[in-house]
Tab-separated table of C-alpha atoms and ligand atoms in Angstrom:
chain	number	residue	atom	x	y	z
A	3	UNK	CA	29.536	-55.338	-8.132
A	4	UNK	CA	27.058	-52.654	-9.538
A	5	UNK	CA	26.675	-50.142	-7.168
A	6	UNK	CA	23.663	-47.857	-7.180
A	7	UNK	CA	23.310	-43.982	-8.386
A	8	UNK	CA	20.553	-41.562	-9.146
A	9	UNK	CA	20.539	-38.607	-10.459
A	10	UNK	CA	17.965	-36.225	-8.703
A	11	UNK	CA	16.662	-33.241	-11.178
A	12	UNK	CA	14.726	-30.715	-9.617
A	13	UNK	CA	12.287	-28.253	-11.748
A	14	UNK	CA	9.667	-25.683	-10.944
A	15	UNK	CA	9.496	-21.657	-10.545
A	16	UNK	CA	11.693	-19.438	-8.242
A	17	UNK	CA	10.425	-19.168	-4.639
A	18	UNK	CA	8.937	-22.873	-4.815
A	19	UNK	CA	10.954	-24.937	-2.125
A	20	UNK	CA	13.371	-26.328	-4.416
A	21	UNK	CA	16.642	-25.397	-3.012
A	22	UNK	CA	15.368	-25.966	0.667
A	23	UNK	CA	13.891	-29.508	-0.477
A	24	UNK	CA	17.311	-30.058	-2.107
A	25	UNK	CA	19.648	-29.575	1.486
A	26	UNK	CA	17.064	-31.681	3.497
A	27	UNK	CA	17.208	-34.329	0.821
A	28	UNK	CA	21.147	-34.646	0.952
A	29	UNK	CA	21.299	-34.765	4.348
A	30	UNK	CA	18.383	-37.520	4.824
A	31	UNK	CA	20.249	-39.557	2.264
A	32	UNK	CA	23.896	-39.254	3.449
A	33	UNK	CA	22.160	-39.936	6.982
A	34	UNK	CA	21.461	-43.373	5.053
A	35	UNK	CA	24.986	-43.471	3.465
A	36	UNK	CA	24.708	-42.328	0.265
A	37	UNK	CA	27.012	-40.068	-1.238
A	38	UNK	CA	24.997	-37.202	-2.056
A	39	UNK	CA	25.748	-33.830	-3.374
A	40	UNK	CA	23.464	-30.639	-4.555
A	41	UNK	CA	24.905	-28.764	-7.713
A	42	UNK	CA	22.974	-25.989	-7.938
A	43	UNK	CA	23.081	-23.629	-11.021
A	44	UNK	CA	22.629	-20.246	-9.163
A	45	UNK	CA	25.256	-20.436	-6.819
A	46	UNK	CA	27.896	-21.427	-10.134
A	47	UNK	CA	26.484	-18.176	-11.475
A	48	UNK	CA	26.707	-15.766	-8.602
A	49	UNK	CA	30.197	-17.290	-8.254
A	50	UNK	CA	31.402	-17.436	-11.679
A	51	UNK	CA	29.870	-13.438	-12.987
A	52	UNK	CA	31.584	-10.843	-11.896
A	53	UNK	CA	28.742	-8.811	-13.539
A	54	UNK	CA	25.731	-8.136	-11.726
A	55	UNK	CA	23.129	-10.672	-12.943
A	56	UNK	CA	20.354	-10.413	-10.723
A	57	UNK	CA	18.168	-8.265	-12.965
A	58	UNK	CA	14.837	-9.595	-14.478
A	59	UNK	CA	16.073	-9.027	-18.228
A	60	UNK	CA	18.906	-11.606	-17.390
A	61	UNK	CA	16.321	-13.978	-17.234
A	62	UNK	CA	14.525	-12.854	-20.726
A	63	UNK	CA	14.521	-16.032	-22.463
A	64	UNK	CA	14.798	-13.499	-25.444
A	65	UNK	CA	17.900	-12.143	-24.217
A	66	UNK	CA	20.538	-14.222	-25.711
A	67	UNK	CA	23.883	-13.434	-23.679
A	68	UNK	CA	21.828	-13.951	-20.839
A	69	UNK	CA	20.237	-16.966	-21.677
A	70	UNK	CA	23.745	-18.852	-23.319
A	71	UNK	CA	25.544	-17.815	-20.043
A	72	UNK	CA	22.582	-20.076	-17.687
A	73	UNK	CA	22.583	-22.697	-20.206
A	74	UNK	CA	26.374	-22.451	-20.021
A	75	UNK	CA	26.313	-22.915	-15.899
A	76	UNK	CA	23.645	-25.794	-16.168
A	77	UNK	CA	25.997	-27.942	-18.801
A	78	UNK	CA	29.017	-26.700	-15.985
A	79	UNK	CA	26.913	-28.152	-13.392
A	80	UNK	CA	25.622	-31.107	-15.143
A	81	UNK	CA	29.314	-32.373	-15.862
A	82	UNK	CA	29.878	-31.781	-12.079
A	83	UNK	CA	27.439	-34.098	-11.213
A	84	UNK	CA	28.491	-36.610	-13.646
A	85	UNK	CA	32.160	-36.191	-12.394
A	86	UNK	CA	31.097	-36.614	-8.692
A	87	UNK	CA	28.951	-39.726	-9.602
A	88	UNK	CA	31.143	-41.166	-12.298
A	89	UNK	CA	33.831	-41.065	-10.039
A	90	UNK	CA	35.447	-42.850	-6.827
A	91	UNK	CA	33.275	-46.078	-7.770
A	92	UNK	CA	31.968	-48.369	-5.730
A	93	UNK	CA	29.811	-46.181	-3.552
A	94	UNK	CA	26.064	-45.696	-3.450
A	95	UNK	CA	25.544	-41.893	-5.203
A	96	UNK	CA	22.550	-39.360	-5.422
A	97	UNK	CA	23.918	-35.838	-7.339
A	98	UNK	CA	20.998	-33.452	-6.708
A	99	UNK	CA	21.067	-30.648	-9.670
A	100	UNK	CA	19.069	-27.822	-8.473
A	101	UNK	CA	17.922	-25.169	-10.759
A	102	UNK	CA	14.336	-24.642	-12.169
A	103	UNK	CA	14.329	-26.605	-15.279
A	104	UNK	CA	11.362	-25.541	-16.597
A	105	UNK	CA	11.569	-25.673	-20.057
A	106	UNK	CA	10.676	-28.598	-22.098
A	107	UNK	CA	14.392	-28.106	-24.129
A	108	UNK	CA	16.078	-27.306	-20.775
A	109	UNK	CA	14.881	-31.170	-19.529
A	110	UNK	CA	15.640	-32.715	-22.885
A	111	UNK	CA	19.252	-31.575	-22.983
A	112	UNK	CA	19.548	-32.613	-19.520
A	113	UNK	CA	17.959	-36.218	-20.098
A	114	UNK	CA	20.794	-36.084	-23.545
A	115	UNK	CA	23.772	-36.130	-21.362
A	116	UNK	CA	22.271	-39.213	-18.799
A	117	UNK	CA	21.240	-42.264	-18.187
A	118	UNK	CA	17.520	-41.517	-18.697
A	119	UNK	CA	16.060	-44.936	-16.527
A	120	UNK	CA	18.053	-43.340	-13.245
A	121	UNK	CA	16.916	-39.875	-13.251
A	122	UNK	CA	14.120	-38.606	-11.158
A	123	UNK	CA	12.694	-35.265	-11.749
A	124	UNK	CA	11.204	-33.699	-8.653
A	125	UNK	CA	8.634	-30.902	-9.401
A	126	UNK	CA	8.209	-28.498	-6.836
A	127	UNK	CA	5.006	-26.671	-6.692
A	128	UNK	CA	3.546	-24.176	-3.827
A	129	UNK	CA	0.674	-21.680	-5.092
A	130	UNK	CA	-0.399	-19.994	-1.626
A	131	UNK	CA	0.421	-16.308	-2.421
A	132	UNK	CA	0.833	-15.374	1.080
A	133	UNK	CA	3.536	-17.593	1.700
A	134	UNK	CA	4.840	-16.903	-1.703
A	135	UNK	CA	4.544	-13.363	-0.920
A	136	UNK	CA	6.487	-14.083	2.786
A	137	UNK	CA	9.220	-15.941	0.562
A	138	UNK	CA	9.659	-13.658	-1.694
A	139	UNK	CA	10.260	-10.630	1.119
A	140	UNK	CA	12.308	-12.892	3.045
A	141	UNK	CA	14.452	-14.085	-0.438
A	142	UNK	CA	15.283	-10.759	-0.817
A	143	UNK	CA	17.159	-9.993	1.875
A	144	UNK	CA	20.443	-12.150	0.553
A	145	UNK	CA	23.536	-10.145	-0.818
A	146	UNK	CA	22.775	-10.407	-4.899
A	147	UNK	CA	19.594	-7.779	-4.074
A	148	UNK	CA	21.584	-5.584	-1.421
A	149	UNK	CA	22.158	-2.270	-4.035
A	150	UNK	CA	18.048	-2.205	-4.183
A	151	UNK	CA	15.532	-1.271	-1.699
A	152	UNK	CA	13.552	-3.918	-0.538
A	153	UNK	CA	10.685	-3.052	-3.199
A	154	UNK	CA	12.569	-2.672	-5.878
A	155	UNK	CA	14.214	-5.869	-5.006
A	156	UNK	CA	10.117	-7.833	-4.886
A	157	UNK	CA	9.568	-6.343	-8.311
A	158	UNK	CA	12.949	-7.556	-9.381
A	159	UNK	CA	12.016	-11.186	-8.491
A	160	UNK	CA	8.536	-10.695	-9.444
A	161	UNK	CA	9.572	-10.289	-12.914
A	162	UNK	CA	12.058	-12.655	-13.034
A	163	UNK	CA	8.995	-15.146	-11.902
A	164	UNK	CA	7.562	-13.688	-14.768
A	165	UNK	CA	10.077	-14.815	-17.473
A	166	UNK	CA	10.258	-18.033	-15.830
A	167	UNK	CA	6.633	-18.356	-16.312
A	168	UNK	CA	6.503	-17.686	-20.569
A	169	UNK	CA	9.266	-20.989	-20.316
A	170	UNK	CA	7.068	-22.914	-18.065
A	171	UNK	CA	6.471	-26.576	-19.394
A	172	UNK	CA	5.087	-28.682	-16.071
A	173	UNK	CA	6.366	-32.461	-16.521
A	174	UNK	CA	4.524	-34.891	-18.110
A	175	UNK	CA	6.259	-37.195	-20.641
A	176	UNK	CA	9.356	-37.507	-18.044
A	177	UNK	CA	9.910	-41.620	-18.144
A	178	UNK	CA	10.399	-40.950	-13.980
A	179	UNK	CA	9.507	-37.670	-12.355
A	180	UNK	CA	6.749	-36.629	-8.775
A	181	UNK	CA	5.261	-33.492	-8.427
A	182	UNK	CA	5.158	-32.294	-4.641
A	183	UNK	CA	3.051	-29.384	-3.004
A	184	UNK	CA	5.904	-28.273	-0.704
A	185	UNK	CA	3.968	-26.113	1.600
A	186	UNK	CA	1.661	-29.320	2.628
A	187	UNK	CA	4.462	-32.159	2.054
A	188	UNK	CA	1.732	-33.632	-0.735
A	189	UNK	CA	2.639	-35.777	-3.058
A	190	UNK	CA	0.517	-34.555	-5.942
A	191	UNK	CA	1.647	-37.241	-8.716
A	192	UNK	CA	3.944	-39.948	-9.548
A	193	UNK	CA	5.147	-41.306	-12.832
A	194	UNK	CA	8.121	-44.079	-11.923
A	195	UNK	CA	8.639	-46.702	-15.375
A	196	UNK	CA	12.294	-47.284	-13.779
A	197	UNK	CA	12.944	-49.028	-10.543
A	198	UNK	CA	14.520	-46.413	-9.312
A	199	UNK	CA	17.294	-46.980	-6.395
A	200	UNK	CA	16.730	-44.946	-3.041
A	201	UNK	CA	13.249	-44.041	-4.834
A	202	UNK	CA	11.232	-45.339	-1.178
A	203	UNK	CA	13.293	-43.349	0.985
A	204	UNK	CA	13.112	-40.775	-0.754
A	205	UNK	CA	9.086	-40.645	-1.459
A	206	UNK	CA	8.585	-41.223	2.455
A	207	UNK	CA	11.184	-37.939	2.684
A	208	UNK	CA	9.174	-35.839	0.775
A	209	UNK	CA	6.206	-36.289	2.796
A	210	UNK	CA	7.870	-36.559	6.096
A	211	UNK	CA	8.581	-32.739	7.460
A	212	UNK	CA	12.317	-32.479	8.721
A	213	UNK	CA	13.650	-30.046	11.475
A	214	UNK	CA	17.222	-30.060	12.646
A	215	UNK	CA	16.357	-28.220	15.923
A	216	UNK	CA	13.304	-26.584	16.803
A	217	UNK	CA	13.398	-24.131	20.508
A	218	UNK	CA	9.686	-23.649	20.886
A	219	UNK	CA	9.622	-20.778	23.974
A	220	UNK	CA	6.941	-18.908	25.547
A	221	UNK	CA	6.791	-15.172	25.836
A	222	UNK	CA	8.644	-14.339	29.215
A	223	UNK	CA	6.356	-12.776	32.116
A	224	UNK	CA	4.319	-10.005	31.279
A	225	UNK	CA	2.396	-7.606	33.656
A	226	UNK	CA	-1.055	-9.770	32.805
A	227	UNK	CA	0.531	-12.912	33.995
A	228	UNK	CA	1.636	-11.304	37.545
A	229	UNK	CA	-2.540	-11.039	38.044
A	230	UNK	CA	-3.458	-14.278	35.928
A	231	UNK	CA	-5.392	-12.383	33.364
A	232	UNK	CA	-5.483	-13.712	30.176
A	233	UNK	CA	-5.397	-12.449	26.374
A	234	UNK	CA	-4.750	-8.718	25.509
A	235	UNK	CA	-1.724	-7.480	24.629
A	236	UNK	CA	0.356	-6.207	27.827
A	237	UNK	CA	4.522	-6.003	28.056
A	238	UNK	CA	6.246	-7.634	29.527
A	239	UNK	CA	7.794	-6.770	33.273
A	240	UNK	CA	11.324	-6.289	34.852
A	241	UNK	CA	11.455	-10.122	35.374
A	242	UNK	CA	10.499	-10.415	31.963
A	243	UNK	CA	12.868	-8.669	30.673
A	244	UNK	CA	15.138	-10.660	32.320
A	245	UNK	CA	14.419	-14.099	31.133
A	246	UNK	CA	14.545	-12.536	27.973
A	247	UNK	CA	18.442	-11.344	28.542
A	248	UNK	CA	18.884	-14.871	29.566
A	249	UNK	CA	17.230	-16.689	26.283
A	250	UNK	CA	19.330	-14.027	24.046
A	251	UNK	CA	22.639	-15.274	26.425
A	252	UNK	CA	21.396	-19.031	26.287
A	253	UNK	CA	21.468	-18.827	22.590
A	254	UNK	CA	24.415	-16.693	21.779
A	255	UNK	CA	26.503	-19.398	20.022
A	256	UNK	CA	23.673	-20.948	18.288
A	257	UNK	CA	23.205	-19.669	14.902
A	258	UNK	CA	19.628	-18.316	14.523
A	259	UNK	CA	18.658	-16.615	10.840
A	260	UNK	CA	14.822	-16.403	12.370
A	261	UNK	CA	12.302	-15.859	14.953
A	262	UNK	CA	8.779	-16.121	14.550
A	263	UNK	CA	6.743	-14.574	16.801
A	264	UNK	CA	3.135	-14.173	17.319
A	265	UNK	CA	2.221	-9.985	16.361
A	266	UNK	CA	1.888	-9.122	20.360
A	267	UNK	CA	4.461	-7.469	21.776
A	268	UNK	CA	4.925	-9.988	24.905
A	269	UNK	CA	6.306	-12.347	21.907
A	270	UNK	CA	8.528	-9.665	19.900
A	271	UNK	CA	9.939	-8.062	23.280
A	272	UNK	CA	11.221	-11.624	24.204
A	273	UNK	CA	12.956	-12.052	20.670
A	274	UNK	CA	14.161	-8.575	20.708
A	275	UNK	CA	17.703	-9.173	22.748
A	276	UNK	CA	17.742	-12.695	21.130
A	277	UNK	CA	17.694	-10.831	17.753
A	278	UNK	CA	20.485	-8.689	19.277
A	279	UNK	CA	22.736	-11.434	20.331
A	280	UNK	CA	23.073	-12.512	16.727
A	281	UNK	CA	24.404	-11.496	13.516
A	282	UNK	CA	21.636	-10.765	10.523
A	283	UNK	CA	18.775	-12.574	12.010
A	284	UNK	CA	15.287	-11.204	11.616
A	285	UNK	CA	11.692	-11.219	13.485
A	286	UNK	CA	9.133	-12.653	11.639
A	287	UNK	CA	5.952	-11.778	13.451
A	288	UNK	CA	2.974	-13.922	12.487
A	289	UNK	CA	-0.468	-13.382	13.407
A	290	UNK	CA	-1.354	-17.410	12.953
A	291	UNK	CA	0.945	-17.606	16.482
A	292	UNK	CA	-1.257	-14.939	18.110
A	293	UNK	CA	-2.771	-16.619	21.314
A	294	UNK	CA	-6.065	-18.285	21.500
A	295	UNK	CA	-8.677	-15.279	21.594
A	296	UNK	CA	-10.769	-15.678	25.251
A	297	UNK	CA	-13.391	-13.275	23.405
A	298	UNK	CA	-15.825	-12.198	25.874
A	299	UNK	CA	-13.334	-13.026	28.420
A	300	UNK	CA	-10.273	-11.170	27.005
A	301	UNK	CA	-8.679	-9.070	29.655
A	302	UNK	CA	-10.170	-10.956	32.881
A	303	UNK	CA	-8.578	-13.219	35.094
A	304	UNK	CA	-9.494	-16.717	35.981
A	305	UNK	CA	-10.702	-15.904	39.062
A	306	UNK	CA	-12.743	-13.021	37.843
A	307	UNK	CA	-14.193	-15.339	34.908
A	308	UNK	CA	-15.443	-17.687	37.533
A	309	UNK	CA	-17.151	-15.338	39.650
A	310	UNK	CA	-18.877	-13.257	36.956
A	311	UNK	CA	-19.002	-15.766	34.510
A	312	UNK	CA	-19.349	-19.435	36.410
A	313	UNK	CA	-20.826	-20.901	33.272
A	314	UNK	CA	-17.623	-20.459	30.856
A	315	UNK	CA	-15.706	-21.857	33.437
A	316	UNK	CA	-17.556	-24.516	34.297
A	317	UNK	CA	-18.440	-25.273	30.450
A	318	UNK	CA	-14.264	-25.507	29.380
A	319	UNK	CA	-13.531	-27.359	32.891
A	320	UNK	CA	-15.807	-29.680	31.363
A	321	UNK	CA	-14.120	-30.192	27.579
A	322	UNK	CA	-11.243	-27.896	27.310
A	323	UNK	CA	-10.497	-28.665	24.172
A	324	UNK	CA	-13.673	-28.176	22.094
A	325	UNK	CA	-14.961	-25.122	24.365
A	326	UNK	CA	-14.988	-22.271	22.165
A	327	UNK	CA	-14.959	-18.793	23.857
A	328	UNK	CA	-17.875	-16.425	23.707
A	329	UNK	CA	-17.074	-14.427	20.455
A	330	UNK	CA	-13.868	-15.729	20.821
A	331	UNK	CA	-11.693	-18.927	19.519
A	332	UNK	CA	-10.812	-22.500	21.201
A	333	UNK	CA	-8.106	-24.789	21.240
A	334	UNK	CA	-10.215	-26.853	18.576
A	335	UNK	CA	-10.706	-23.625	15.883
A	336	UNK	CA	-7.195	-22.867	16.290
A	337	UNK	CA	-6.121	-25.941	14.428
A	338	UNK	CA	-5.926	-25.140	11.392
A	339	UNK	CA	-4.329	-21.489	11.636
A	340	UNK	CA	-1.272	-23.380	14.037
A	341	UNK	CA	-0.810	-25.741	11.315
A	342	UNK	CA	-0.286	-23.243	8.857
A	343	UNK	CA	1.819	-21.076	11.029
A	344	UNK	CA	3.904	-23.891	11.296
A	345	UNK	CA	4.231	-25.121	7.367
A	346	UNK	CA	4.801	-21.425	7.090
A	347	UNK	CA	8.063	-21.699	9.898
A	348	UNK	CA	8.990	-24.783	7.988
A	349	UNK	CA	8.844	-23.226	4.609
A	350	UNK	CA	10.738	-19.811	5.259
A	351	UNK	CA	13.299	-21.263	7.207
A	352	UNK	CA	14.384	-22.973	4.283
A	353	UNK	CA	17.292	-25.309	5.320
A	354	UNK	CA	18.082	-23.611	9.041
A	355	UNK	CA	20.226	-25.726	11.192
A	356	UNK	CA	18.411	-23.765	14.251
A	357	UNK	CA	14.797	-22.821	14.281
A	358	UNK	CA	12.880	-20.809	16.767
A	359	UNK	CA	9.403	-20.066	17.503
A	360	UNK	CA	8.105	-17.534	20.679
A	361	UNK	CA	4.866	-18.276	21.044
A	362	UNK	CA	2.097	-18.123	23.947
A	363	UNK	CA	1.149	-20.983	26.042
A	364	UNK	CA	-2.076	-22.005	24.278
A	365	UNK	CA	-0.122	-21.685	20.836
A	366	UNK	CA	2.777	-23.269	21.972
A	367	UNK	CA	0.644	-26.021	23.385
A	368	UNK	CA	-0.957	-26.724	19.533
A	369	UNK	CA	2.711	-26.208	17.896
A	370	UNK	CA	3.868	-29.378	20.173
A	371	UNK	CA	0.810	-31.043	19.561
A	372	UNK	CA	1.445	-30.945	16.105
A	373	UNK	CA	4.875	-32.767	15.827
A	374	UNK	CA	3.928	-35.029	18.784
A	375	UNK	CA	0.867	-37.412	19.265
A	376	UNK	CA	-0.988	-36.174	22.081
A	377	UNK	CA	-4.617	-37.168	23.055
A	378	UNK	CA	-7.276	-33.851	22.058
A	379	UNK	CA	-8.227	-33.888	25.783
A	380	UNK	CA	-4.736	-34.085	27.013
A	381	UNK	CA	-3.400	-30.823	24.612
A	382	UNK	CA	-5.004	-27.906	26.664
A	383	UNK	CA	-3.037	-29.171	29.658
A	384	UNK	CA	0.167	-29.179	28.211
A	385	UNK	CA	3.185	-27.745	30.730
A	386	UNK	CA	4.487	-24.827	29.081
A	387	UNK	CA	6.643	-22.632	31.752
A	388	UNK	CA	8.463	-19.331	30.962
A	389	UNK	CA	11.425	-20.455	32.378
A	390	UNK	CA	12.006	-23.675	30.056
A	391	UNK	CA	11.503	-24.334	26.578
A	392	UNK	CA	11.248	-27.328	24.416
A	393	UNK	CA	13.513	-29.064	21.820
A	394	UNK	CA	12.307	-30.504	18.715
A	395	UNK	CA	14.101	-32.567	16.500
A	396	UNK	CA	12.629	-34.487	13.590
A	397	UNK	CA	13.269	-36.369	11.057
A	398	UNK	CA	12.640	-40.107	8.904
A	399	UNK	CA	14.504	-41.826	12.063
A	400	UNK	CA	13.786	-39.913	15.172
A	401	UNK	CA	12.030	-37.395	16.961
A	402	UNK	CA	13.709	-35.861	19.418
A	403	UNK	CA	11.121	-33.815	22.339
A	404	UNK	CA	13.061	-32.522	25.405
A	405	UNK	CA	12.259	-29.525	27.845
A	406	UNK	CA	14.759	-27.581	28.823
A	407	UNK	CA	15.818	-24.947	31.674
A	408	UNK	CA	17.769	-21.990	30.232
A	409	UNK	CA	18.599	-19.730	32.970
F	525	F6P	O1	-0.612	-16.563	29.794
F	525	F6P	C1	-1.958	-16.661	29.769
F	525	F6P	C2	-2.478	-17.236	28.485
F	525	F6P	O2	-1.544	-17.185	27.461
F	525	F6P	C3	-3.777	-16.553	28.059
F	525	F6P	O3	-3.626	-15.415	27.268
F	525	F6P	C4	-4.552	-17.670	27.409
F	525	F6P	O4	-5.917	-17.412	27.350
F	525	F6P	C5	-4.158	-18.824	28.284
F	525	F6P	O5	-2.817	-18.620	28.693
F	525	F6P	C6	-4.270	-20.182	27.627
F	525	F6P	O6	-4.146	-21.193	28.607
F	525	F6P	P1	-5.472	-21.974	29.116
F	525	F6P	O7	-6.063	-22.561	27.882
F	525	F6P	O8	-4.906	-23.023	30.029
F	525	F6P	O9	-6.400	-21.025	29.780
């Protein structure tokens, strides 16, 4: 019986999705029962050097220790994958090797060593230098940077970028190989000459976004809620506070690397004893989850909008969605910043098993909109309490949508 393999070659500059794309893609395909393993060239290194080798000039392609000691770990890695494939027949097998592969020669000595008609080179490309930027700050952080200050460390990588760059040969010739925007889960070309096994599933994968679990929560109760005005920026109160204790308590034993917030402090008070509660997580604030601006009306209450203002009211009563505030926003022009704040989330949380997002209610409303097919008209009404939040879990076989009480 011939059983099917593939091996899964990843390429494109640091800071571009790959390693993240890599750990969804082995567990969507051992969800489908293929053996599937990542071998990933800069963990052999950072495991293997006792030397520090995080500086740029290790990356020099003209610096020849440094660059016979990576071409070293990628033939290490390459006979890994070959091991773990080539052995314990008779089982479906994807190896993943993830590393950046840029160079033309890099790709050629890889395609030496295989079978070339059942590789697939994935290309992963993301040019938004804000999110790049985000990545980069956030990439930092890990242990290999910790004896430099967090600038130092962005030049660091910068240049290392750099080097990578002077090396950089995009794919072309490859016999099988798809290039994928991994910011918008685009599929920006294909090139398949084999029949490649798993090749469907995994195309629909690399389109498909993929969340483990997802706690969307709203901001607990401020001093603004207590008189129904809306907007502005006001704390939160004693009760407040409170829910917030009880999130942070609720979520103690889940493991949560990030929060992203919206940049009010309602949003980052509420994350505060969450971020407390757990070991090296961090608050990403991000202005794309700020809530809808009421313009004109920011500040007022409802009841105070209808009296002074009856034709506001009356005009979003009438379309909620598409009524755009005086001078301000409306559910309808906040589309497209919620969608990026959330292929930002889904970007920078790289492979999380937990994900969490404080939001406001409008926002939050738009962020469950966008995972779940709601009618326009229907979004602006969406329940979103401050003592409940929701549950998301996505991915190719389910989606997963649950509200749930945590004190
Ligand atoms: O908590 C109040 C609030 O977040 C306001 O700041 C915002 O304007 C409002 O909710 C959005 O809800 P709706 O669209 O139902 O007025």
């Amino acid at each position: 019986m011939r059983v099917d393999f593939i091996y899964i070659i990843m390429v494109g500059l640091p800071a571009r999705g790959k390693t993240t794309l890599s750990g969804k893609l082995q567990d969507s395909l051992r969800r489908d029962g293929i053996r599937c393993r990542v071998f990933n060239n800069g963990d052999l290194r950072r495991k293997l050097t006792k030397d520090n080798t995080s500086y740029p000039e290790f990356f020099d392609p003209k610096n020849k220790t440094g660059a016979a000691l990576r071409e070293r770990y990628a033939i290490m890695n390459l006979n890994h994958a070959r091991t773990f494939v080539e052995g314990n027949q008779g089982k479906p097998k994807a190896a993943i090797i993830d590393a950046t592969n840029v160079s033309a020669a890099r790709r050629r000595m890889l395609l030496s060593e295989l079978p070339a008609e059942r590789v697939l080179f994935i290309e992963c490309i993301n040019e938004d230098r804000d999110i790049l930027d985000e990545n980069i700050r956030y990439k930092v952080c890990t242990p290999e940077f910790s004896h430099l200050s967090t600038e130092e460390a962005i030049t660091s990588f910068r240049k290392r970028i750099q080097y990578y760059q002077g090396i950089y040969t995009p794919l072309r010739t490859e016999r099988n190989f798809v290039k994928v925007n991994t910011f918008h889960y685009r599929i920006l070309e294909e090139n398949l000459n084999d029949g490649l096994p798993f090749y469907d599933r995994i195309r629909d994968f690399l389109v498909t976004p993929f969340i483990k679990n997802l706690f969307l929560i709203r901001h607990g109760e401020t001093y603004f809620n207590l008189e129904d005005r809306i907007g502005g920026d006001s704390g939160l109160t004693v009760g407040g506070l409170n829910q917030a204790r009880a999130l942070a308590g609720h979520f103690e034993k889940k493991r949560i690397p990030l929060i992203f917030t919206s940049d009010r402090q309602r949003t980052i008070q509420t994350a505060i004893p969450i971020q407390e509660a757990q070991q090296g997580c961090k608050i990403m604030p991000l202005e794309e989850f700020n809530e809808i601006d009421s313009g004109v009306c920011e500040g007022m209450s409802y009841a105070e909008i209808r009296k002074k203002m009856p034709h506001v009211s009356s005009a979003r009563k009438q379309d909620k969605y598409n009524y755009v505030y005086p001078e301000g926003e409306g559910y309808v022009t906040m589309e497209e910043r919620i969608k990026r704040g959330v292929k930002k989330v889904l970007y920078l949380s790289s492979h999380s098993e937990n994900i969490m997002i404080i939001g406001h209610r409008a926002v939050n409303r738009m962020v469950l909109s966008h995972f779940v097919f709601k009618r326009k008209e229907d979004v602006p009404y969406i329940y979103v309490p401050q003592d409940k939040y929701y549950h998301m879990a996505i991915n190719q076989n389910k989606k997963l949508f649950q509200l749930k009480k945590y004190a």
